[in-house]
PDB file of C-alpha atoms in Angstrom:
ATOM      1  CA  MET A   1      35.617 -27.936   7.700  1.00  0.00           C
ATOM      2  CA  ASN A   2      36.609 -30.393   5.010  1.00  0.00           C
ATOM      3  CA  CYS A   3      35.637 -33.858   6.230  1.00  0.00           C
ATOM      4  CA  SER A   4      36.735 -35.751   3.151  1.00  0.00           C
ATOM      5  CA  GLY A   5      40.490 -35.183   3.276  1.00  0.00           C
ATOM      6  CA  SER A   6      43.019 -37.851   4.159  1.00  0.00           C
ATOM      7  CA  ASP A   7      43.969 -35.952   7.325  1.00  0.00           C
ATOM      8  CA  THR A   8      40.679 -37.064   8.925  1.00  0.00           C
ATOM      9  CA  ALA A   9      41.705 -40.702   9.131  1.00  0.00           C
ATOM     10  CA  GLY A  10      41.796 -41.935  12.692  1.00  0.00           C
ATOM     11  CA  SER A  11      40.551 -38.679  14.207  1.00  0.00           C
ATOM     12  CA  LEU A  12      37.445 -39.081  16.339  1.00  0.00           C
ATOM     13  CA  GLN A  13      37.162 -35.340  16.881  1.00  0.00           C
ATOM     14  CA  VAL A  14      36.972 -34.728  13.157  1.00  0.00           C
ATOM     15  CA  LEU A  15      34.525 -37.595  12.860  1.00  0.00           C
ATOM     16  CA  TRP A  16      32.152 -36.007  15.381  1.00  0.00           C
ATOM     17  CA  ALA A  17      32.458 -32.749  13.460  1.00  0.00           C
ATOM     18  CA  CYS A  18      31.299 -34.578  10.362  1.00  0.00           C
ATOM     19  CA  LEU A  19      28.465 -36.218  12.277  1.00  0.00           C
ATOM     20  CA  LEU A  20      27.230 -33.178  14.156  1.00  0.00           C
ATOM     21  CA  GLY A  21      28.480 -30.129  12.221  1.00  0.00           C
ATOM     22  CA  LEU A  22      26.670 -28.230   9.515  1.00  0.00           C
ATOM     23  CA  LEU A  23      29.597 -27.715   7.181  1.00  0.00           C
ATOM     24  CA  GLY A  24      30.646 -30.545   4.956  1.00  0.00           C
ATOM     25  CA  LEU A  25      28.036 -32.971   6.266  1.00  0.00           C
ATOM     26  CA  GLN A  26      26.712 -33.988   2.875  1.00  0.00           C
ATOM     27  CA  ARG A  27      30.213 -34.721   1.656  1.00  0.00           C
ATOM     28  CA  CYS A  28      30.731 -36.964   4.655  1.00  0.00           C
ATOM     29  CA  MET A  29      27.514 -38.890   4.054  1.00  0.00           C
ATOM     30  CA  GLY A  30      28.693 -40.625   0.935  1.00  0.00           C
ATOM     31  CA  ILE A  31      31.151 -42.780   2.813  1.00  0.00           C
ATOM     32  CA  PHE A  32      28.615 -44.108   5.345  1.00  0.00           C
ATOM     33  CA  THR A  33      26.651 -47.341   4.999  1.00  0.00           C
ATOM     34  CA  ASP A  34      22.997 -47.024   3.913  1.00  0.00           C
ATOM     35  CA  MET A  35      20.457 -47.120   6.709  1.00  0.00           C
ATOM     36  CA  SER A  36      17.471 -49.437   6.583  1.00  0.00           C
ATOM     37  CA  SER A  37      14.220 -47.502   6.183  1.00  0.00           C
ATOM     38  CA  SER A  38      12.737 -49.576   9.010  1.00  0.00           C
ATOM     39  CA  THR A  39      14.881 -47.933  11.686  1.00  0.00           C
ATOM     40  CA  ARG A  40      13.800 -44.929  13.722  1.00  0.00           C
ATOM     41  CA  CYS A  41      15.405 -42.301  15.948  1.00  0.00           C
ATOM     42  CA  ILE A  42      14.814 -42.299  19.707  1.00  0.00           C
ATOM     43  CA  PRO A  43      16.430 -40.431  22.609  1.00  0.00           C
ATOM     44  CA  ILE A  44      19.076 -42.493  24.388  1.00  0.00           C
ATOM     45  CA  PRO A  45      17.219 -43.503  27.595  1.00  0.00           C
ATOM     46  CA  LYS A  46      18.665 -42.523  30.974  1.00  0.00           C
ATOM     47  CA  GLN A  47      18.369 -46.151  32.042  1.00  0.00           C
ATOM     48  CA  MET A  48      20.968 -47.028  29.396  1.00  0.00           C
ATOM     49  CA  ALA A  49      23.977 -46.240  31.575  1.00  0.00           C
ATOM     50  CA  LEU A  50      26.404 -47.587  29.001  1.00  0.00           C
ATOM     51  CA  CYS A  51      25.711 -44.830  26.471  1.00  0.00           C
ATOM     52  CA  TYR A  52      23.636 -42.132  28.141  1.00  0.00           C
ATOM     53  CA  ASP A  53      25.529 -38.823  28.023  1.00  0.00           C
ATOM     54  CA  ILE A  54      28.048 -40.269  25.552  1.00  0.00           C
ATOM     55  CA  GLY A  55      28.160 -37.007  23.582  1.00  0.00           C
ATOM     56  CA  TYR A  56      25.044 -37.217  21.413  1.00  0.00           C
ATOM     57  CA  SER A  57      21.411 -37.530  22.450  1.00  0.00           C
ATOM     58  CA  ASP A  58      19.616 -39.681  19.840  1.00  0.00           C
ATOM     59  CA  MET A  59      20.210 -43.234  18.613  1.00  0.00           C
ATOM     60  CA  ARG A  60      18.895 -45.513  15.902  1.00  0.00           C
ATOM     61  CA  ILE A  61      16.789 -48.564  16.665  1.00  0.00           C
ATOM     62  CA  PRO A  62      17.006 -51.370  15.648  1.00  0.00           C
ATOM     63  CA  ASN A  63      20.697 -50.869  16.304  1.00  0.00           C
ATOM     64  CA  LEU A  64      23.743 -52.459  14.663  1.00  0.00           C
ATOM     65  CA  LEU A  65      23.371 -55.505  16.922  1.00  0.00           C
ATOM     66  CA  GLU A  66      19.757 -55.991  15.736  1.00  0.00           C
ATOM     67  CA  HIS A  67      18.175 -55.142  19.091  1.00  0.00           C
ATOM     68  CA  GLU A  68      14.638 -54.086  18.208  1.00  0.00           C
ATOM     69  CA  THR A  69      13.214 -52.671  21.446  1.00  0.00           C
ATOM     70  CA  VAL A  70      14.389 -50.166  24.028  1.00  0.00           C
ATOM     71  CA  SER A  71      14.052 -52.698  26.833  1.00  0.00           C
ATOM     72  CA  GLU A  72      16.221 -55.170  24.937  1.00  0.00           C
ATOM     73  CA  VAL A  73      18.894 -52.554  24.317  1.00  0.00           C
ATOM     74  CA  ILE A  74      18.950 -51.539  27.998  1.00  0.00           C
ATOM     75  CA  GLN A  75      19.117 -55.123  29.192  1.00  0.00           C
ATOM     76  CA  GLN A  76      21.809 -56.237  26.765  1.00  0.00           C
ATOM     77  CA  SER A  77      23.973 -53.138  27.189  1.00  0.00           C
ATOM     78  CA  SER A  78      23.907 -53.321  31.002  1.00  0.00           C
ATOM     79  CA  SER A  79      25.801 -56.611  30.914  1.00  0.00           C
ATOM     80  CA  TRP A  80      28.861 -54.690  29.674  1.00  0.00           C
ATOM     81  CA  LEU A  81      28.985 -52.229  32.596  1.00  0.00           C
ATOM     82  CA  PRO A  82      31.162 -54.425  34.843  1.00  0.00           C
ATOM     83  CA  LEU A  83      33.751 -54.693  32.070  1.00  0.00           C
ATOM     84  CA  LEU A  84      33.792 -50.914  31.594  1.00  0.00           C
ATOM     85  CA  ALA A  85      34.169 -50.404  35.338  1.00  0.00           C
ATOM     86  CA  ARG A  86      37.444 -52.336  35.158  1.00  0.00           C
ATOM     87  CA  GLU A  87      38.616 -49.872  32.506  1.00  0.00           C
ATOM     88  CA  CYS A  88      40.125 -52.574  30.320  1.00  0.00           C
ATOM     89  CA  HIS A  89      40.453 -50.076  27.437  1.00  0.00           C
ATOM     90  CA  PRO A  90      39.787 -46.302  27.292  1.00  0.00           C
ATOM     91  CA  ASP A  91      37.890 -46.616  23.998  1.00  0.00           C
ATOM     92  CA  ALA A  92      35.687 -49.547  25.017  1.00  0.00           C
ATOM     93  CA  ARG A  93      32.662 -47.333  25.663  1.00  0.00           C
ATOM     94  CA  ILE A  94      32.998 -45.554  22.309  1.00  0.00           C
ATOM     95  CA  PHE A  95      33.229 -48.908  20.536  1.00  0.00           C
ATOM     96  CA  LEU A  96      30.248 -50.468  22.306  1.00  0.00           C
ATOM     97  CA  CYS A  97      28.018 -47.413  21.978  1.00  0.00           C
ATOM     98  CA  SER A  98      28.676 -47.185  18.236  1.00  0.00           C
ATOM     99  CA  LEU A  99      26.932 -50.568  18.066  1.00  0.00           C
ATOM    100  CA  PHE A 100      24.368 -50.440  20.897  1.00  0.00           C
ATOM    101  CA  ALA A 101      23.374 -46.795  20.316  1.00  0.00           C
ATOM    102  CA  PRO A 102      24.429 -45.721  16.802  1.00  0.00           C
ATOM    103  CA  ILE A 103      24.122 -41.984  16.308  1.00  0.00           C
ATOM    104  CA  CYS A 104      20.942 -40.905  14.564  1.00  0.00           C
ATOM    105  CA  LEU A 105      21.918 -40.010  10.996  1.00  0.00           C
ATOM    106  CA  ASP A 106      20.437 -40.948   7.636  1.00  0.00           C
ATOM    107  CA  ARG A 107      23.022 -43.714   7.391  1.00  0.00           C
ATOM    108  CA  PHE A 108      24.850 -46.057   9.736  1.00  0.00           C
ATOM    109  CA  ILE A 109      28.488 -45.528  10.595  1.00  0.00           C
ATOM    110  CA  TYR A 110      30.520 -48.477  11.881  1.00  0.00           C
ATOM    111  CA  PRO A 111      33.531 -48.713  14.182  1.00  0.00           C
ATOM    112  CA  CYS A 112      36.833 -49.278  12.407  1.00  0.00           C
ATOM    113  CA  ARG A 113      38.286 -52.764  12.548  1.00  0.00           C
ATOM    114  CA  SER A 114      41.360 -51.399  14.332  1.00  0.00           C
ATOM    115  CA  LEU A 115      39.172 -49.990  17.130  1.00  0.00           C
ATOM    116  CA  CYS A 116      37.490 -53.361  17.591  1.00  0.00           C
ATOM    117  CA  GLU A 117      40.851 -55.149  17.621  1.00  0.00           C
ATOM    118  CA  ALA A 118      42.339 -52.724  20.158  1.00  0.00           C
ATOM    119  CA  VAL A 119      39.390 -53.091  22.541  1.00  0.00           C
ATOM    120  CA  LYS A 120      39.306 -56.868  22.095  1.00  0.00           C
ATOM    121  CA  LYS A 121      43.035 -57.163  22.799  1.00  0.00           C
ATOM    122  CA  SER A 122      42.635 -55.510  26.199  1.00  0.00           C
ATOM    123  CA  CYS A 123      39.144 -56.607  27.234  1.00  0.00           C
ATOM    124  CA  ALA A 124      38.781 -60.178  25.944  1.00  0.00           C
ATOM    125  CA  PRO A 125      41.313 -61.566  28.475  1.00  0.00           C
ATOM    126  CA  ILE A 126      39.287 -60.072  31.332  1.00  0.00           C
ATOM    127  CA  MET A 127      36.101 -61.632  29.984  1.00  0.00           C
ATOM    128  CA  ALA A 128      37.917 -64.962  29.709  1.00  0.00           C
ATOM    129  CA  CYS A 129      38.743 -64.831  33.432  1.00  0.00           C
ATOM    130  CA  TYR A 130      35.069 -65.440  34.107  1.00  0.00           C
ATOM    131  CA  GLY A 131      34.366 -67.874  31.313  1.00  0.00           C
ATOM    132  CA  TYR A 132      32.954 -65.401  28.772  1.00  0.00           C
ATOM    133  CA  PRO A 133      34.410 -65.564  25.255  1.00  0.00           C
ATOM    134  CA  TRP A 134      34.540 -62.530  22.962  1.00  0.00           C
ATOM    135  CA  PRO A 135      31.088 -62.753  21.312  1.00  0.00           C
ATOM    136  CA  GLU A 136      30.724 -63.538  17.636  1.00  0.00           C
ATOM    137  CA  ILE A 137      28.498 -60.487  17.137  1.00  0.00           C
ATOM    138  CA  LEU A 138      31.620 -58.418  17.862  1.00  0.00           C
ATOM    139  CA  ASN A 139      33.816 -60.303  15.413  1.00  0.00           C
ATOM    140  CA  CYS A 140      36.272 -57.623  14.315  1.00  0.00           C
ATOM    141  CA  ASN A 141      36.378 -58.938  10.747  1.00  0.00           C
ATOM    142  CA  LYS A 142      32.810 -57.693  10.328  1.00  0.00           C
ATOM    143  CA  PHE A 143      33.909 -54.085  10.628  1.00  0.00           C
ATOM    144  CA  PRO A 144      35.534 -51.977   7.897  1.00  0.00           C
ATOM    145  CA  ILE A 145      39.254 -51.580   7.509  1.00  0.00           C
ATOM    146  CA  ASP A 146      40.233 -48.097   8.642  1.00  0.00           C
ATOM    147  CA  HIS A 147      39.205 -45.177   6.487  1.00  0.00           C
ATOM    148  CA  GLY A 148      38.406 -41.550   7.206  1.00  0.00           C
ATOM    149  CA  MET A 149      34.809 -42.060   8.289  1.00  0.00           C
ATOM    150  CA  CYS A 150      34.702 -45.170  10.412  1.00  0.00           C
ATOM    151  CA  ILE A 151      35.125 -44.653  14.150  1.00  0.00           C
ATOM    152  CA  ALA A 152      38.793 -45.142  14.976  1.00  0.00           C
ATOM    153  CA  SER A 153      40.644 -45.614  18.235  1.00  0.00           C
ATOM    154  CA  ILE A 154      41.758 -42.376  19.863  1.00  0.00           C
ATOM    155  CA  THR A 155      44.088 -44.016  22.408  1.00  0.00           C
ATOM    156  CA  LYS A 156      47.567 -45.016  21.336  1.00  0.00           C
ATOM    157  CA  GLU A 157      48.973 -48.271  22.628  1.00  0.00           C
ATOM    158  CA  SER A 158      52.151 -46.591  23.807  1.00  0.00           C
ATOM    159  CA  THR A 159      54.014 -43.324  23.734  1.00  0.00           C
ATOM    160  CA  GLY A 160      57.751 -43.887  23.802  1.00  0.00           C
ATOM    161  CA  HIS A 161      58.351 -46.333  26.627  1.00  0.00           C
ATOM    162  CA  ARG A 162      55.204 -45.414  28.579  1.00  0.00           C
ATOM    163  CA  ARG A 163      52.093 -47.438  27.918  1.00  0.00           C
ATOM    164  CA  THR A 164      48.935 -45.308  27.704  1.00  0.00           C
ATOM    165  CA  VAL A 165      46.487 -48.224  27.572  1.00  0.00           C
ATOM    166  CA  PRO A 166      45.973 -49.709  31.049  1.00  0.00           C
ATOM    167  CA  ARG A 167      46.056 -53.456  31.382  1.00  0.00           C
ATOM    168  CA  ALA A 168      43.334 -54.871  33.589  1.00  0.00           C
ATOM    169  CA  SER A 169      44.148 -58.261  35.034  1.00  0.00           C
ATOM    170  CA  CYS A 170      42.416 -61.398  36.230  1.00  0.00           C
ATOM    171  CA  THR A 171      44.131 -60.822  39.572  1.00  0.00           C
ATOM    172  CA  ASP A 172      42.927 -57.222  40.027  1.00  0.00           C
ATOM    173  CA  CYS A 173      41.747 -56.840  43.636  1.00  0.00           C
ATOM    174  CA  GLU A 174      42.850 -60.385  44.457  1.00  0.00           C
ATOM    175  CA  PRO A 175      42.695 -60.394  48.283  1.00  0.00           C
ATOM    176  CA  GLN A 176      46.015 -60.977  50.021  1.00  0.00           C
ATOM    177  CA  HIS A 177      47.510 -61.150  53.469  1.00  0.00           C
ATOM    178  CA  ALA A 178      49.740 -58.219  54.333  1.00  0.00           C
ATOM    179  CA  ALA A 179      53.351 -59.253  53.715  1.00  0.00           C
ATOM    180  CA  SER A 180      54.821 -56.483  55.846  1.00  0.00           C
ATOM    181  CA  VAL A 181      53.906 -53.327  57.723  1.00  0.00           C
ATOM    182  CA  LYS A 182      55.905 -51.345  55.174  1.00  0.00           C
ATOM    183  CA  GLU A 183      53.854 -52.748  52.275  1.00  0.00           C
ATOM    184  CA  VAL A 184      50.574 -51.672  53.878  1.00  0.00           C
ATOM    185  CA  LEU A 185      51.839 -48.189  54.749  1.00  0.00           C
ATOM    186  CA  GLU A 186      53.229 -47.634  51.247  1.00  0.00           C
ATOM    187  CA  THR A 187      49.927 -48.803  49.767  1.00  0.00           C
ATOM    188  CA  PHE A 188      48.014 -46.307  51.911  1.00  0.00           C
ATOM    189  CA  CYS A 189      50.394 -43.516  50.949  1.00  0.00           C
ATOM    190  CA  ALA A 190      50.085 -44.265  47.225  1.00  0.00           C
ATOM    191  CA  SER A 191      46.275 -44.436  47.362  1.00  0.00           C
ATOM    192  CA  ASP A 192      43.613 -41.743  47.546  1.00  0.00           C
ATOM    193  CA  PHE A 193      41.647 -43.637  50.176  1.00  0.00           C
ATOM    194  CA  ALA A 194      41.899 -46.620  52.518  1.00  0.00           C
ATOM    195  CA  VAL A 195      38.891 -48.152  54.273  1.00  0.00           C
ATOM    196  CA  LYS A 196      38.001 -51.297  56.199  1.00  0.00           C
ATOM    197  CA  ILE A 197      34.743 -52.768  54.917  1.00  0.00           C
ATOM    198  CA  ARG A 198      32.666 -55.894  55.259  1.00  0.00           C
ATOM    199  CA  ILE A 199      31.024 -57.214  52.094  1.00  0.00           C
ATOM    200  CA  SER A 200      28.296 -59.824  51.732  1.00  0.00           C
ATOM    201  CA  LYS A 201      26.390 -61.273  48.832  1.00  0.00           C
ATOM    202  CA  ARG A 202      22.777 -60.230  48.500  1.00  0.00           C
ATOM    203  CA  ASN A 203      20.117 -62.881  49.005  1.00  0.00           C
ATOM    204  CA  ASN A 204      18.304 -61.978  45.784  1.00  0.00           C
ATOM    205  CA  ILE A 205      21.194 -62.814  43.477  1.00  0.00           C
ATOM    206  CA  THR A 206      20.234 -62.956  39.810  1.00  0.00           C
ATOM    207  CA  SER A 207      22.169 -64.128  36.772  1.00  0.00           C
ATOM    208  CA  SER A 208      23.566 -60.593  36.449  1.00  0.00           C
ATOM    209  CA  MET A 209      26.751 -59.716  38.320  1.00  0.00           C
ATOM    210  CA  ILE A 210      25.478 -56.180  38.881  1.00  0.00           C
ATOM    211  CA  GLN A 211      24.046 -55.279  42.311  1.00  0.00           C
ATOM    212  CA  SER A 212      24.774 -58.661  43.881  1.00  0.00           C
ATOM    213  CA  PHE A 213      26.904 -57.360  46.781  1.00  0.00           C
ATOM    214  CA  GLN A 214      26.315 -54.991  49.664  1.00  0.00           C
ATOM    215  CA  LEU A 215      28.246 -53.192  52.393  1.00  0.00           C
ATOM    216  CA  GLU A 216      27.618 -54.236  55.971  1.00  0.00           C
ATOM    217  CA  ASN A 217      27.988 -52.439  59.284  1.00  0.00           C
ATOM    218  CA  LYS A 218      30.035 -49.334  59.918  1.00  0.00           C
ATOM    219  CA  LEU A 219      32.968 -48.381  57.706  1.00  0.00           C
ATOM    220  CA  GLU A 220      36.335 -47.706  59.306  1.00  0.00           C
ATOM    221  CA  VAL A 221      38.096 -44.996  57.317  1.00  0.00           C
ATOM    222  CA  PHE A 222      41.892 -44.868  57.568  1.00  0.00           C
ATOM    223  CA  LYS A 223      42.477 -42.396  54.757  1.00  0.00           C
ATOM    224  CA  GLN A 224      39.765 -40.165  53.359  1.00  0.00           C
ATOM    225  CA  GLY A 225      41.739 -38.297  50.699  1.00  0.00           C
ATOM    226  CA  PRO A 226      39.589 -36.116  48.419  1.00  0.00           C
ATOM    227  CA  LEU A 227      36.371 -37.925  49.361  1.00  0.00           C
ATOM    228  CA  LEU A 228      33.782 -36.267  51.564  1.00  0.00           C
ATOM    229  CA  LYS A 229      32.679 -38.288  54.586  1.00  0.00           C
ATOM    230  CA  THR A 230      29.102 -38.343  53.327  1.00  0.00           C
ATOM    231  CA  GLU A 231      30.064 -39.775  49.928  1.00  0.00           C
ATOM    232  CA  ILE A 232      32.392 -42.589  50.999  1.00  0.00           C
ATOM    233  CA  ARG A 233      29.665 -45.189  51.585  1.00  0.00           C
ATOM    234  CA  PRO A 234      27.588 -44.306  48.473  1.00  0.00           C
ATOM    235  CA  LYS A 235      30.652 -44.397  46.247  1.00  0.00           C
ATOM    236  CA  LEU A 236      31.806 -47.710  47.689  1.00  0.00           C
ATOM    237  CA  GLN A 237      28.328 -49.154  47.157  1.00  0.00           C
ATOM    238  CA  GLN A 238      28.453 -47.888  43.577  1.00  0.00           C
ATOM    239  CA  TRP A 239      31.809 -49.625  43.204  1.00  0.00           C
ATOM    240  CA  LEU A 240      30.278 -52.890  44.450  1.00  0.00           C
ATOM    241  CA  GLU A 241      27.484 -52.591  41.929  1.00  0.00           C
ATOM    242  CA  LEU A 242      29.606 -51.741  38.891  1.00  0.00           C
ATOM    243  CA  ASP A 243      33.107 -53.157  39.324  1.00  0.00           C
ATOM    244  CA  ALA A 244      32.018 -56.770  39.313  1.00  0.00           C
ATOM    245  CA  THR A 245      35.322 -58.300  38.174  1.00  0.00           C
ATOM    246  CA  CYS A 246      37.165 -56.699  41.079  1.00  0.00           C
ATOM    247  CA  VAL A 247      34.532 -57.684  43.641  1.00  0.00           C
ATOM    248  CA  GLN A 248      34.259 -61.215  42.276  1.00  0.00           C
ATOM    249  CA  ASN A 249      38.008 -61.640  42.721  1.00  0.00           C
ATOM    250  CA  MET A 250      37.750 -60.509  46.329  1.00  0.00           C
ATOM    251  CA  MET A 251      34.705 -62.626  47.142  1.00  0.00           C
ATOM    252  CA  ARG A 252      35.622 -65.778  45.264  1.00  0.00           C
ATOM    253  CA  GLY A 253      34.418 -68.831  47.199  1.00  0.00           C
ATOM    254  CA  THR A 254      32.837 -66.927  50.108  1.00  0.00           C
ATOM    255  CA  ARG A 255      29.542 -65.200  50.889  1.00  0.00           C
ATOM    256  CA  SER A 256      30.997 -62.518  53.173  1.00  0.00           C
ATOM    257  CA  GLY A 257      34.338 -61.114  54.193  1.00  0.00           C
ATOM    258  CA  THR A 258      36.131 -58.189  55.808  1.00  0.00           C
ATOM    259  CA  TYR A 259      38.833 -56.357  53.896  1.00  0.00           C
ATOM    260  CA  VAL A 260      41.020 -53.303  54.055  1.00  0.00           C
ATOM    261  CA  ILE A 261      40.792 -51.770  50.601  1.00  0.00           C
ATOM    262  CA  ALA A 262      42.733 -48.938  49.010  1.00  0.00           C
ATOM    263  CA  GLY A 263      42.383 -47.230  45.665  1.00  0.00           C
ATOM    264  CA  GLU A 264      41.800 -44.178  43.531  1.00  0.00           C
ATOM    265  CA  ALA A 265      39.065 -41.565  43.841  1.00  0.00           C
ATOM    266  CA  LYS A 266      37.810 -40.163  40.549  1.00  0.00           C
ATOM    267  CA  SER A 267      35.257 -37.436  39.982  1.00  0.00           C
ATOM    268  CA  ASP A 268      32.373 -39.860  39.460  1.00  0.00           C
ATOM    269  CA  LYS A 269      33.511 -43.102  41.104  1.00  0.00           C
ATOM    270  CA  VAL A 270      36.164 -44.920  43.086  1.00  0.00           C
ATOM    271  CA  MET A 271      38.402 -47.738  41.906  1.00  0.00           C
ATOM    272  CA  VAL A 272      39.926 -50.319  44.237  1.00  0.00           C
ATOM    273  CA  HIS A 273      43.455 -51.447  43.424  1.00  0.00           C
ATOM    274  CA  LYS A 274      44.445 -53.335  46.576  1.00  0.00           C
ATOM    275  CA  ALA A 275      42.551 -55.542  49.029  1.00  0.00           C
ATOM    276  CA  PHE A 276      44.014 -56.962  52.247  1.00  0.00           C
ATOM    277  CA  ILE A 277      42.211 -59.732  54.120  1.00  0.00           C
ATOM    278  CA  TRP A 278      41.371 -58.516  57.623  1.00  0.00           C
ATOM    279  CA  GLN A 279      41.293 -60.915  60.547  1.00  0.00           C
ATOM    280  CA  LYS A 280      41.530 -60.192  64.271  1.00  0.00           C
ATOM    281  CA  ARG A 281      44.680 -62.273  64.507  1.00  0.00           C
ATOM    282  CA  GLU A 282      46.251 -60.636  61.448  1.00  0.00           C
ATOM    283  CA  ARG A 283      49.209 -59.114  63.316  1.00  0.00           C
ATOM    284  CA  THR A 284      50.928 -57.443  60.390  1.00  0.00           C
ATOM    285  CA  LEU A 285      47.861 -55.615  59.124  1.00  0.00           C
ATOM    286  CA  ASN A 286      46.778 -54.574  62.611  1.00  0.00           C
ATOM    287  CA  ALA A 287      50.273 -53.278  63.384  1.00  0.00           C
ATOM    288  CA  ALA A 288      50.283 -51.255  60.154  1.00  0.00           C
ATOM    289  CA  ILE A 289      46.881 -49.728  60.947  1.00  0.00           C
ATOM    290  CA  ARG A 290      48.071 -48.698  64.428  1.00  0.00           C
ATOM    291  CA  LYS A 291      51.262 -47.174  62.991  1.00  0.00           C
ATOM    292  CA  TRP A 292      49.339 -45.370  60.236  1.00  0.00           C
ATOM    293  CA  LYS A 293      47.735 -42.964  62.736  1.00  0.00           C
ATOM    294  CA  HIS A 294      51.108 -41.266  63.244  1.00  0.00           C
ATOM    295  CA  TYR A 295      52.807 -42.161  59.976  1.00  0.00           C
ATOM    296  CA  ARG A 296      54.025 -39.513  57.550  1.00  0.00           C
ATOM    297  CA  CYS A 297      54.213 -40.459  53.886  1.00  0.00           C
ATOM    298  CA  ARG A 298      57.260 -39.491  51.896  1.00  0.00           C
ATOM    299  CA  VAL A 299      56.546 -36.811  49.323  1.00  0.00           C
TER     300      VAL A 299
END
């Protein structure tokens, strides 16, 4: 494979071939940035959830963000997991791991400036919702203008009139009162699952948003979808631990609450897209739940 041609620009698949393949590797090396002799290769630790199983097994340390120890890398990278859980941009993990866990070659390879700008465009507004600015260490001007061997975005902003990059929002999972029985039923029909849960904040809250919430009492499952009964609670607890922006929106200003949530079931996690506030005197929501038992969704 010829890794030096102009047709490689913007292709992550070709890039990985240059990084991991045997053919043409030396020709690809010349375009990379020289590596400091003080760095060393280590296996990406399992505790580094951000980048473990990213597609390569070894990383350089110190990394491109000047983290010098494994514990520092794990700690600093974990703070980005809630943002990834919100899926603000499909290439966010690739971008972050190119910096936190650069692949172990003789030379560093940086993300392209366009990749940084695309991720920042989608993810910075979500960070701003919670008072976190886009950090200076990720200033996109620090990264090279696109060329064949920097890591480019693989997700197009749009295809025709259909946007392929999802837009997370500050109001994702914002709890609401059911406006009508029809709204609740249509939400259930459009979702993979629907469950009534009670959430409370843990007593041992730290500065990290991760693992600060827990499920209480018995779950009431209205729609199971593709989920097994035994995996509903573990996957919802995983959602509480990782999707901090969503949970923070639901729990804003309160230590506990009961909600009817609905969302999407993926192979490795669940995502909540809608949250209704549940109260005993909430007539609309209660009426919808009673009707749901015999309701048939339109195909």
